[in-house]
Short mmCIF file of C-alpha atoms in Angstrom, two decimals:
data_model
loop_
_atom_site.label_atom_id
_atom_site.label_comp_id
_atom_site.label_asym_id
_atom_site.label_seq_id
_atom_site.Cartn_x
_atom_site.Cartn_y
_atom_site.Cartn_z
CA MET T 1 0.10 0.03 -0.03
CA ARG T 2 1.47 3.37 -1.10
CA HIS T 3 1.13 6.40 1.22
CA GLN T 4 0.08 9.51 -0.46
CA PRO T 5 1.79 12.69 0.70
CA VAL T 6 -0.13 14.84 3.02
CA PRO T 7 -0.93 18.17 1.55
CA LEU T 8 0.29 21.32 3.28
CA PRO T 9 -2.10 23.54 5.09
CA ARG T 10 -2.72 26.85 3.23
CA GLN T 11 -0.76 28.68 6.04
CA LEU T 12 2.45 26.84 5.28
CA GLY T 13 4.82 26.55 2.45
CA MET T 14 7.95 24.27 2.60
CA TYR T 15 11.00 24.14 0.27
CA ALA T 16 14.71 23.56 0.33
CA TYR T 17 17.18 26.56 0.11
CA ARG T 18 20.95 26.38 0.38
CA GLY T 19 20.84 23.07 2.29
CA HIS T 20 18.03 24.23 4.68
CA THR T 21 14.49 23.38 4.97
CA VAL T 22 12.48 26.56 4.80
CA LEU T 23 9.06 26.71 6.51
CA GLU T 24 7.15 29.67 5.23
CA PHE T 25 4.28 30.62 7.54
CA ARG T 26 1.50 32.59 5.75
CA GLY T 27 -1.58 34.60 6.64
CA GLU T 28 -2.85 34.32 10.21
CA ILE T 29 -1.03 32.08 12.62
CA ASP T 30 -3.41 31.68 15.45
CA ILE T 31 -4.49 28.56 17.53
CA ALA T 32 -6.34 27.01 14.66
CA SER T 33 -3.53 27.41 12.06
CA ALA T 34 -0.86 26.42 14.59
CA THR T 35 -2.62 23.21 15.28
CA GLU T 36 -2.58 22.44 11.53
CA ILE T 37 1.07 23.60 11.04
CA GLY T 38 2.51 21.92 14.24
CA PRO T 39 2.92 18.40 12.79
CA PHE T 40 4.83 19.65 9.78
CA VAL T 41 7.07 21.81 12.03
CA ASP T 42 7.64 18.78 14.16
CA ARG T 43 8.58 16.64 11.20
CA ALA T 44 10.99 19.26 9.87
CA THR T 45 12.71 19.62 13.18
CA ASP T 46 12.88 15.91 14.14
CA ARG T 47 15.99 15.04 12.19
CA PRO T 48 19.47 14.94 13.78
CA GLY T 49 21.46 18.03 12.61
CA ALA T 50 18.33 19.56 10.94
CA ARG T 51 18.89 22.88 9.35
CA VAL T 52 15.63 24.91 9.36
CA VAL T 53 14.66 28.48 8.49
CA ILE T 54 11.17 29.77 9.57
CA ASP T 55 10.18 32.59 7.28
CA LEU T 56 7.46 34.83 8.76
CA ARG T 57 7.39 37.52 6.01
CA PRO T 58 4.09 36.38 4.62
CA VAL T 59 2.45 36.45 8.06
CA GLU T 60 -0.27 39.07 8.69
CA PHE T 61 -1.31 38.03 12.23
CA PHE T 62 0.77 36.20 14.78
CA ASP T 63 -0.36 35.36 18.32
CA CYS T 64 1.02 33.36 21.32
CA SER T 65 0.19 30.06 19.45
CA GLY T 66 2.75 31.00 16.82
CA LEU T 67 5.26 31.89 19.68
CA ARG T 68 4.83 28.40 21.09
CA LEU T 69 5.44 26.83 17.68
CA LEU T 70 8.66 28.81 17.33
CA TYR T 71 9.92 27.99 20.78
CA ARG T 72 9.09 24.30 20.34
CA ALA T 73 10.88 24.24 16.97
CA ARG T 74 13.99 25.86 18.54
CA VAL T 75 14.12 23.33 21.44
CA ARG T 76 13.63 20.31 19.13
CA VAL T 77 16.34 21.60 16.66
CA LEU T 78 18.84 22.36 19.42
CA GLU T 79 18.32 19.18 21.21
CA ARG T 80 19.15 17.32 17.90
CA GLY T 81 22.26 19.39 17.16
CA GLY T 82 20.75 21.43 14.40
CA GLN T 83 20.29 25.00 13.48
CA LEU T 84 17.14 27.17 13.45
CA HIS T 85 16.94 30.50 11.84
CA LEU T 86 14.15 33.07 11.79
CA VAL T 87 13.17 35.61 9.05
CA CYS T 88 10.63 38.31 10.08
CA THR T 89 10.08 41.82 9.00
CA HIS T 90 6.67 42.67 10.28
CA PRO T 91 6.92 45.56 12.89
CA LEU T 92 4.18 44.25 15.18
CA THR T 93 5.53 40.62 15.18
CA LEU T 94 9.03 41.93 15.87
CA ARG T 95 7.75 43.91 18.67
CA VAL T 96 6.16 40.89 20.21
CA PHE T 97 9.39 39.02 19.86
CA ARG T 98 11.18 41.79 21.76
CA ALA T 99 8.57 42.06 24.50
CA THR T 100 8.54 38.32 25.16
CA GLY T 101 12.35 37.84 24.87
CA LEU T 102 12.13 35.43 21.97
CA SER T 103 14.28 37.77 19.92
CA ARG T 104 17.26 37.04 22.30
CA LEU T 105 16.76 33.29 21.85
CA LEU T 106 16.00 33.32 18.08
CA PRO T 107 17.19 36.52 16.57
CA PRO T 108 15.11 37.61 13.60
CA HIS T 109 16.70 38.46 10.18
CA PRO T 110 15.28 40.51 7.40
CA SER T 111 15.90 37.97 4.53
CA LEU T 112 16.82 34.43 3.86
CA GLU T 113 20.28 35.55 2.76
CA ALA T 114 20.82 37.51 6.11
CA ALA T 115 19.71 34.55 8.10
CA LEU T 116 22.16 32.11 6.46
CA ALA T 117 25.12 34.63 6.27
CA PRO T 118 28.12 33.45 8.17
CA SER T 119 27.53 35.94 10.97
CA GLY T 120 23.93 34.73 11.27
CA ALA T 121 24.66 31.12 11.11
CA ALA T 122 25.85 30.85 14.65
CA SER T 123 22.91 32.81 16.13
CA GLY T 124 20.32 29.94 15.53
CA SER T 125 22.64 27.45 17.31
CA LEU T 126 22.72 28.99 20.75
#
């Protein structure tokens, strides 16, 4: 019996970029969408040495459910000796990251190139 690939939720895009798995969150990231996205994030962060970028540039709304997804992804990646980078440019989301302290644990970058630059590479492997 062949297993059919599970389609991605509309709030998530996934692709490879420079040896990393990029998870592109889209639209509104709230409790409902976080529940749909969570298993895909878990799958991407489950491999030893996983190199993951979470790109929030297409996000229009981001609540504490999204924060939990990011923190969980960070913990899972670091436990497995991997790297996690964050791309975010939305001013309100960046303000939430600063207010909660998440920006110290997972510094946001303005682009994929900046996140994967040699100086940015060490930041995701704290």
